[in-house]
PDB file of C-alpha atoms in Angstrom:
ATOM      1  CA  MET A   1      12.958  50.154  35.226  1.00 45.00           C
ATOM      2  CA  ALA A   2      14.877  51.440  32.239  1.00 54.00           C
ATOM      3  CA  ARG A   3      12.725  52.699  29.453  1.00 63.00           C
ATOM      4  CA  THR A   4      13.030  50.930  26.105  1.00 70.00           C
ATOM      5  CA  SER A   5      14.899  53.041  23.675  1.00 85.00           C
ATOM      6  CA  LEU A   6      13.519  53.951  20.284  1.00 87.00           C
ATOM      7  CA  ALA A   7      16.286  51.977  18.566  1.00 87.00           C
ATOM      8  CA  GLU A   8      15.418  48.767  20.442  1.00 89.00           C
ATOM      9  CA  ARG A   9      11.748  49.109  19.588  1.00 89.00           C
ATOM     10  CA  GLN A  10      12.647  49.630  15.944  1.00 90.00           C
ATOM     11  CA  ALA A  11      14.869  46.523  16.015  1.00 91.00           C
ATOM     12  CA  ARG A  12      12.049  44.398  17.402  1.00 91.00           C
ATOM     13  CA  LEU A  13       9.675  45.705  14.744  1.00 93.00           C
ATOM     14  CA  ASP A  14      12.208  44.846  12.050  1.00 93.00           C
ATOM     15  CA  GLN A  15      12.517  41.301  13.411  1.00 94.00           C
ATOM     16  CA  GLN A  16       8.747  40.877  13.463  1.00 94.00           C
ATOM     17  CA  ARG A  17       8.496  42.216   9.913  1.00 95.00           C
ATOM     18  CA  ALA A  18      11.191  39.810   8.719  1.00 95.00           C
ATOM     19  CA  ARG A  19       9.458  36.868  10.417  1.00 95.00           C
ATOM     20  CA  LEU A  20       6.152  37.766   8.767  1.00 95.00           C
ATOM     21  CA  GLN A  21       7.847  38.002   5.385  1.00 95.00           C
ATOM     22  CA  ARG A  22       9.365  34.539   5.835  1.00 95.00           C
ATOM     23  CA  GLU A  23       5.982  33.103   6.784  1.00 96.00           C
ATOM     24  CA  GLU A  24       4.324  34.746   3.770  1.00 96.00           C
ATOM     25  CA  ALA A  25       7.033  33.377   1.472  1.00 96.00           C
ATOM     26  CA  LYS A  26       6.522  29.903   2.958  1.00 95.00           C
ATOM     27  CA  ILE A  27       2.762  30.078   2.414  1.00 96.00           C
ATOM     28  CA  ARG A  28       3.242  31.215  -1.186  1.00 96.00           C
ATOM     29  CA  GLU A  29       5.688  28.370  -1.824  1.00 95.00           C
ATOM     30  CA  GLU A  30       3.295  25.790  -0.377  1.00 95.00           C
ATOM     31  CA  ALA A  31       0.472  27.169  -2.533  1.00 96.00           C
ATOM     32  CA  ARG A  32       2.710  27.007  -5.613  1.00 95.00           C
ATOM     33  CA  LYS A  33       3.639  23.380  -4.898  1.00 92.00           C
ATOM     34  CA  ALA A  34      -0.021  22.465  -4.328  1.00 93.00           C
ATOM     35  CA  ARG A  35      -0.996  24.057  -7.656  1.00 95.00           C
ATOM     36  CA  THR A  36       1.838  22.233  -9.433  1.00 93.00           C
ATOM     37  CA  ARG A  37       0.715  18.912  -7.976  1.00 91.00           C
ATOM     38  CA  ARG A  38      -2.852  19.630  -9.039  1.00 93.00           C
ATOM     39  CA  LEU A  39      -1.795  20.461 -12.601  1.00 93.00           C
ATOM     40  CA  ILE A  40       0.303  17.303 -12.812  1.00 92.00           C
ATOM     41  CA  GLU A  41      -2.621  15.258 -11.495  1.00 91.00           C
ATOM     42  CA  ALA A  42      -4.992  16.822 -14.036  1.00 93.00           C
ATOM     43  CA  GLY A  43      -2.555  16.098 -16.839  1.00 92.00           C
ATOM     44  CA  GLY A  44      -2.282  12.504 -15.706  1.00 90.00           C
ATOM     45  CA  LEU A  45      -6.057  12.124 -15.726  1.00 92.00           C
ATOM     46  CA  VAL A  46      -6.258  13.583 -19.227  1.00 93.00           C
ATOM     47  CA  ASP A  47      -3.718  11.018 -20.403  1.00 90.00           C
ATOM     48  CA  LYS A  48      -5.427   8.185 -18.513  1.00 89.00           C
ATOM     49  CA  ALA A  49      -8.742   9.035 -20.173  1.00 91.00           C
ATOM     50  CA  GLY A  50      -7.103   8.561 -23.576  1.00 91.00           C
ATOM     51  CA  LEU A  51      -7.038  12.245 -24.498  1.00 92.00           C
ATOM     52  CA  GLY A  52      -3.300  12.738 -24.295  1.00 89.00           C
ATOM     53  CA  GLU A  53      -2.786  12.047 -27.989  1.00 90.00           C
ATOM     54  CA  LEU A  54      -5.188  14.772 -29.118  1.00 92.00           C
ATOM     55  CA  GLU A  55      -3.806  17.885 -30.717  1.00 95.00           C
ATOM     56  CA  ALA A  56      -3.827  20.990 -28.552  1.00 94.00           C
ATOM     57  CA  ASN A  57      -6.797  22.558 -30.379  1.00 96.00           C
ATOM     58  CA  ALA A  58      -8.894  19.391 -30.169  1.00 95.00           C
ATOM     59  CA  LEU A  59      -8.048  18.796 -26.526  1.00 94.00           C
ATOM     60  CA  TYR A  60      -8.770  22.395 -25.566  1.00 95.00           C
ATOM     61  CA  GLY A  61     -12.058  22.322 -27.475  1.00 96.00           C
ATOM     62  CA  ALA A  62     -13.134  19.098 -25.747  1.00 94.00           C
ATOM     63  CA  LEU A  63     -12.315  20.551 -22.346  1.00 94.00           C
ATOM     64  CA  LEU A  64     -14.196  23.762 -23.142  1.00 95.00           C
ATOM     65  CA  GLU A  65     -17.228  21.698 -24.120  1.00 94.00           C
ATOM     66  CA  VAL A  66     -17.067  19.862 -20.806  1.00 94.00           C
ATOM     67  CA  ALA A  67     -16.625  23.134 -18.932  1.00 94.00           C
ATOM     68  CA  GLY A  68     -19.786  24.456 -20.574  1.00 94.00           C
ATOM     69  CA  ARG A  69     -21.798  21.699 -18.872  1.00 93.00           C
ATOM     70  CA  LEU A  70     -20.381  22.248 -15.378  1.00 91.00           C
ATOM     71  CA  GLY A  71     -23.516  24.129 -14.349  1.00 92.00           C
ATOM     72  CA  ASP A  72     -25.715  21.054 -14.808  1.00 94.00           C
ATOM     73  CA  PRO A  73     -25.865  19.201 -11.451  1.00 94.00           C
ATOM     74  CA  ALA A  74     -27.179  16.005 -13.061  1.00 95.00           C
ATOM     75  CA  GLU A  75     -24.310  15.982 -15.546  1.00 94.00           C
ATOM     76  CA  ARG A  76     -21.714  16.467 -12.807  1.00 93.00           C
ATOM     77  CA  ALA A  77     -23.284  13.699 -10.724  1.00 95.00           C
ATOM     78  CA  ARG A  78     -23.085  11.365 -13.713  1.00 95.00           C
ATOM     79  CA  TRP A  79     -19.411  12.240 -14.240  1.00 95.00           C
ATOM     80  CA  GLU A  80     -18.614  11.661 -10.579  1.00 95.00           C
ATOM     81  CA  ALA A  81     -20.344   8.270 -10.569  1.00 96.00           C
ATOM     82  CA  ALA A  82     -18.558   7.131 -13.738  1.00 95.00           C
ATOM     83  CA  GLY A  83     -15.184   8.303 -12.446  1.00 94.00           C
ATOM     84  CA  GLY A  84     -15.732   6.645  -9.083  1.00 94.00           C
ATOM     85  CA  ARG A  85     -16.522   3.312 -10.718  1.00 94.00           C
ATOM     86  CA  ALA A  86     -13.422   3.571 -12.924  1.00 93.00           C
ATOM     87  CA  PHE A  87     -11.202   4.378  -9.928  1.00 91.00           C
ATOM     88  CA  ASP A  88     -12.650   1.420  -7.997  1.00 92.00           C
ATOM     89  CA  ARG A  89     -11.925  -0.971 -10.866  1.00 90.00           C
ATOM     90  CA  GLU A  90      -8.369   0.320 -11.188  1.00 86.00           C
ATOM     91  CA  THR A  91      -7.814   0.077  -7.433  1.00 83.00           C
ATOM     92  CA  ARG A  92      -8.979  -3.534  -7.259  1.00 87.00           C
ATOM     93  CA  ALA A  93      -6.866  -4.496 -10.275  1.00 83.00           C
ATOM     94  CA  ARG A  94      -3.842  -2.706  -8.848  1.00 78.00           C
ATOM     95  CA  GLU A  95      -4.132  -4.232  -5.376  1.00 80.00           C
ATOM     96  CA  ALA A  96      -4.082  -7.690  -6.933  1.00 85.00           C
ATOM     97  CA  GLU A  97      -0.682  -6.970  -8.529  1.00 88.00           C
ATOM     98  CA  THR A  98       1.098  -4.838  -5.931  1.00 90.00           C
ATOM     99  CA  GLU A  99       3.627  -5.806  -3.286  1.00 93.00           C
ATOM    100  CA  PRO A 100       5.464  -3.867  -0.537  1.00 94.00           C
ATOM    101  CA  LEU A 101       8.571  -2.178  -1.948  1.00 96.00           C
ATOM    102  CA  ILE A 102      11.227   0.293  -0.806  1.00 97.00           C
ATOM    103  CA  LEU A 103      12.855   2.697  -3.250  1.00 97.00           C
ATOM    104  CA  ALA A 104      15.987   4.590  -2.221  1.00 96.00           C
ATOM    105  CA  LEU A 105      16.974   7.649  -4.282  1.00 95.00           C
ATOM    106  CA  ALA A 106      19.914   9.980  -3.813  1.00 91.00           C
ATOM    107  CA  GLY A 107      19.068  13.596  -3.073  1.00 87.00           C
ATOM    108  CA  ALA A 108      15.840  15.551  -3.385  1.00 89.00           C
ATOM    109  CA  GLN A 109      13.628  14.865  -6.383  1.00 91.00           C
ATOM    110  CA  PRO A 110      11.730  17.394  -8.537  1.00 91.00           C
ATOM    111  CA  ALA A 111       7.957  17.650  -8.456  1.00 89.00           C
ATOM    112  CA  LEU A 112       7.504  15.632 -11.639  1.00 89.00           C
ATOM    113  CA  VAL A 113       9.435  12.698 -10.153  1.00 93.00           C
ATOM    114  CA  THR A 114       7.642  12.779  -6.803  1.00 93.00           C
ATOM    115  CA  ALA A 115       4.272  12.911  -8.557  1.00 92.00           C
ATOM    116  CA  ARG A 116       5.266   9.892 -10.644  1.00 93.00           C
ATOM    117  CA  LEU A 117       6.355   7.942  -7.558  1.00 95.00           C
ATOM    118  CA  ARG A 118       3.126   8.744  -5.754  1.00 93.00           C
ATOM    119  CA  GLY A 119       1.224   7.622  -8.817  1.00 90.00           C
ATOM    120  CA  LEU A 120       3.036   4.283  -8.634  1.00 92.00           C
ATOM    121  CA  GLY A 121       1.931   3.839  -5.013  1.00 92.00           C
ATOM    122  CA  PHE A 122       4.961   5.137  -3.075  1.00 96.00           C
ATOM    123  CA  ARG A 123       5.015   7.641  -0.252  1.00 96.00           C
ATOM    124  CA  TRP A 124       7.969   9.448   1.305  1.00 95.00           C
ATOM    125  CA  SER A 125       9.111   8.300   4.753  1.00 95.00           C
ATOM    126  CA  LYS A 126      10.519  11.281   6.633  1.00 93.00           C
ATOM    127  CA  VAL A 127      11.952   9.013   9.335  1.00 94.00           C
ATOM    128  CA  LEU A 128      13.673   6.402   7.165  1.00 93.00           C
ATOM    129  CA  ARG A 129      14.404   8.849   4.309  1.00 94.00           C
ATOM    130  CA  HIS A 130      13.219   6.627   1.488  1.00 96.00           C
ATOM    131  CA  TRP A 131      10.147   5.951  -0.647  1.00 97.00           C
ATOM    132  CA  GLU A 132       7.949   3.030   0.386  1.00 97.00           C
ATOM    133  CA  GLY A 133       4.556   1.614  -0.463  1.00 94.00           C
ATOM    134  CA  LEU A 134       2.559  -0.962  -2.388  1.00 91.00           C
ATOM    135  CA  ALA A 135       3.477  -0.873  -6.053  1.00 92.00           C
ATOM    136  CA  ILE A 136       3.691  -3.094  -9.122  1.00 92.00           C
ATOM    137  CA  TYR A 137       7.214  -4.460  -9.206  1.00 94.00           C
ATOM    138  CA  ASP A 138       7.827  -4.084 -12.961  1.00 94.00           C
ATOM    139  CA  ASP A 139       6.685  -0.430 -12.950  1.00 94.00           C
ATOM    140  CA  ALA A 140       8.751   0.342  -9.848  1.00 96.00           C
ATOM    141  CA  ARG A 141      11.777  -1.437 -11.335  1.00 96.00           C
ATOM    142  CA  GLN A 142      11.548   0.693 -14.468  1.00 95.00           C
ATOM    143  CA  ALA A 143      11.318   3.900 -12.423  1.00 95.00           C
ATOM    144  CA  ALA A 144      14.260   2.853 -10.246  1.00 96.00           C
ATOM    145  CA  ASP A 145      16.408   2.134 -13.287  1.00 96.00           C
ATOM    146  CA  GLU A 146      15.552   5.463 -14.900  1.00 95.00           C
ATOM    147  CA  LEU A 147      16.174   7.443 -11.709  1.00 95.00           C
ATOM    148  CA  GLY A 148      19.268   5.538 -10.634  1.00 94.00           C
ATOM    149  CA  GLY A 149      17.677   4.272  -7.431  1.00 95.00           C
ATOM    150  CA  THR A 150      17.763   1.033  -5.468  1.00 96.00           C
ATOM    151  CA  LEU A 151      14.587  -1.044  -5.276  1.00 96.00           C
ATOM    152  CA  THR A 152      14.095  -3.547  -2.464  1.00 96.00           C
ATOM    153  CA  ARG A 153      11.369  -6.092  -1.936  1.00 94.00           C
ATOM    154  CA  VAL A 154       9.913  -6.251   1.563  1.00 89.00           C
ATOM    155  CA  GLY A 155       7.323  -9.064   1.548  1.00 70.00           C
ATOM    156  CA  PRO A 156       7.742 -12.739   0.615  1.00 62.00           C
ATOM    157  CA  VAL A 157       7.621 -13.581  -3.083  1.00 53.00           C
ATOM    158  CA  ALA A 158       5.962 -16.735  -4.337  1.00 50.00           C
ATOM    159  CA  GLU A 159       8.391 -19.110  -6.083  1.00 47.00           C
ATOM    160  CA  GLY A 160       7.942 -19.086  -9.840  1.00 47.00           C
ATOM    161  CA  ASP A 161       5.824 -15.925  -9.796  1.00 47.00           C
ATOM    162  CA  ALA A 162       6.900 -13.904 -12.836  1.00 42.00           C
ATOM    163  CA  GLY A 163       5.370 -10.716 -11.467  1.00 43.00           C
ATOM    164  CA  GLY A 164       7.183 -11.075  -8.138  1.00 42.00           C
ATOM    165  CA  ARG A 165       4.034 -10.962  -6.042  1.00 43.00           C
ATOM    166  CA  GLY A 166       3.642 -12.765  -2.773  1.00 41.00           C
ATOM    167  CA  ALA A 167       1.108 -15.554  -2.611  1.00 37.00           C
ATOM    168  CA  PRO A 168      -0.357 -16.184   0.846  1.00 36.00           C
ATOM    169  CA  ASP A 169      -2.012 -19.378  -0.342  1.00 36.00           C
ATOM    170  CA  GLY A 170       1.262 -20.719  -1.667  1.00 36.00           C
ATOM    171  CA  ALA A 171       3.020 -19.763   1.551  1.00 35.00           C
ATOM    172  CA  ALA A 172       0.420 -21.631   3.543  1.00 33.00           C
ATOM    173  CA  GLU A 173       0.897 -24.699   1.383  1.00 35.00           C
ATOM    174  CA  ALA A 174       4.655 -24.494   1.826  1.00 36.00           C
ATOM    175  CA  GLY A 175       4.239 -24.228   5.585  1.00 38.00           C
ATOM    176  CA  SER A 176       2.038 -27.291   5.709  1.00 36.00           C
ATOM    177  CA  ALA A 177       4.438 -29.242   3.503  1.00 37.00           C
ATOM    178  CA  SER A 178       7.334 -28.571   5.896  1.00 38.00           C
ATOM    179  CA  ALA A 179       5.535 -30.442   8.697  1.00 39.00           C
ATOM    180  CA  PRO A 180       4.916 -34.003   7.429  1.00 39.00           C
ATOM    181  CA  VAL A 181       2.159 -35.932   9.090  1.00 37.00           C
ATOM    182  CA  SER A 182       2.951 -39.454  10.287  1.00 38.00           C
ATOM    183  CA  PRO A 183       0.800 -42.122   8.657  1.00 39.00           C
ATOM    184  CA  SER A 184      -1.993 -43.225  10.922  1.00 38.00           C
ATOM    185  CA  ILE A 185      -2.372 -46.926  11.764  1.00 37.00           C
ATOM    186  CA  PRO A 186      -5.964 -48.024  12.239  1.00 37.00           C
ATOM    187  CA  ILE A 187      -6.541 -49.705  15.603  1.00 36.00           C
ATOM    188  CA  GLU A 188      -9.625 -51.662  16.294  1.00 38.00           C
ATOM    189  CA  THR A 189     -11.324 -50.373  19.398  1.00 37.00           C
ATOM    190  CA  SER A 190     -14.351 -51.309  21.406  1.00 39.00           C
ATOM    191  CA  GLY A 191     -16.780 -49.292  23.360  1.00 43.00           C
ATOM    192  CA  THR A 192     -15.326 -50.498  26.707  1.00 40.00           C
ATOM    193  CA  GLU A 193     -11.702 -49.693  25.936  1.00 44.00           C
ATOM    194  CA  ARG A 194     -10.027 -47.325  28.360  1.00 46.00           C
ATOM    195  CA  PRO A 195      -6.980 -45.111  27.748  1.00 44.00           C
ATOM    196  CA  GLY A 196      -4.806 -47.187  30.085  1.00 47.00           C
ATOM    197  CA  ASP A 197      -5.416 -50.491  28.272  1.00 48.00           C
ATOM    198  CA  ALA A 198      -2.372 -52.119  26.634  1.00 46.00           C
ATOM    199  CA  MET A 199      -1.850 -55.143  24.405  1.00 47.00           C
ATOM    200  CA  THR A 200       0.412 -58.108  25.256  1.00 47.00           C
ATOM    201  CA  PRO A 201       3.260 -59.093  22.896  1.00 45.00           C
ATOM    202  CA  ASP A 202       1.161 -61.900  21.334  1.00 49.00           C
ATOM    203  CA  GLY A 203      -1.482 -59.413  20.243  1.00 49.00           C
ATOM    204  CA  THR A 204      -4.092 -60.212  22.887  1.00 51.00           C
ATOM    205  CA  ARG A 205      -5.458 -57.743  25.358  1.00 52.00           C
ATOM    206  CA  PRO A 206      -5.191 -58.608  29.091  1.00 52.00           C
ATOM    207  CA  ALA A 207      -8.379 -59.112  31.028  1.00 52.00           C
ATOM    208  CA  ALA A 208      -9.544 -55.959  32.673  1.00 49.00           C
ATOM    209  CA  ALA A 209      -9.690 -55.908  36.439  1.00 49.00           C
ATOM    210  CA  PRO A 210     -13.244 -55.760  37.777  1.00 48.00           C
ATOM    211  CA  THR A 211     -14.343 -52.383  38.971  1.00 46.00           C
ATOM    212  CA  ALA A 212     -15.845 -51.735  42.367  1.00 47.00           C
ATOM    213  CA  PRO A 213     -19.475 -51.900  41.182  1.00 45.00           C
ATOM    214  CA  ASP A 214     -18.814 -55.217  39.419  1.00 47.00           C
ATOM    215  CA  ALA A 215     -17.251 -56.644  42.602  1.00 42.00           C
ATOM    216  CA  ALA A 216     -20.298 -55.637  44.565  1.00 41.00           C
ATOM    217  CA  GLU A 217     -22.512 -57.543  42.155  1.00 38.00           C
TER     218      GLU A 217
END
């Protein structure tokens, strides 16, 4: 067996070093994107809490005051409970107004845009190459117009619904209305009537033939 030359060994080491550098660069890029998403999320929460209009000094001072109480477990538990209740209320209110939508955008979008779309309720479909999800139509329509995208409704929309939301109850009523029920005609029956009985043209019922037990009697 031929012995591996020094040059070949050096070439393999260079390839391994280059592969490790690419992996390290990929990990650093993923960490940078995760930090950017986290900062955008934190900024959105600050604005949602009504603090976005504060001046920089006031906002920073308020955050420093909160940070000074991070070491109190009871205080953090109270914050978590209050935030959880607020998120639950917002989720229930949002679910009542959302509908399935598809948003098609040309090209890759920057982090600020993708964070906004995720905040609206969209997620990126790697297979279909578009944004999809449950979102409020008016908010999604505004985003689509600003970004130059195409917005498509997926689910049924109730007629006359200004918000464009589907209404399962209304759909059920429409389905029942499309199948009219024939008016029922009351027929006087007796306890001895059998399914095979029929009426004569003059409205009388023919005499029933005696059954075997009656004949025996």
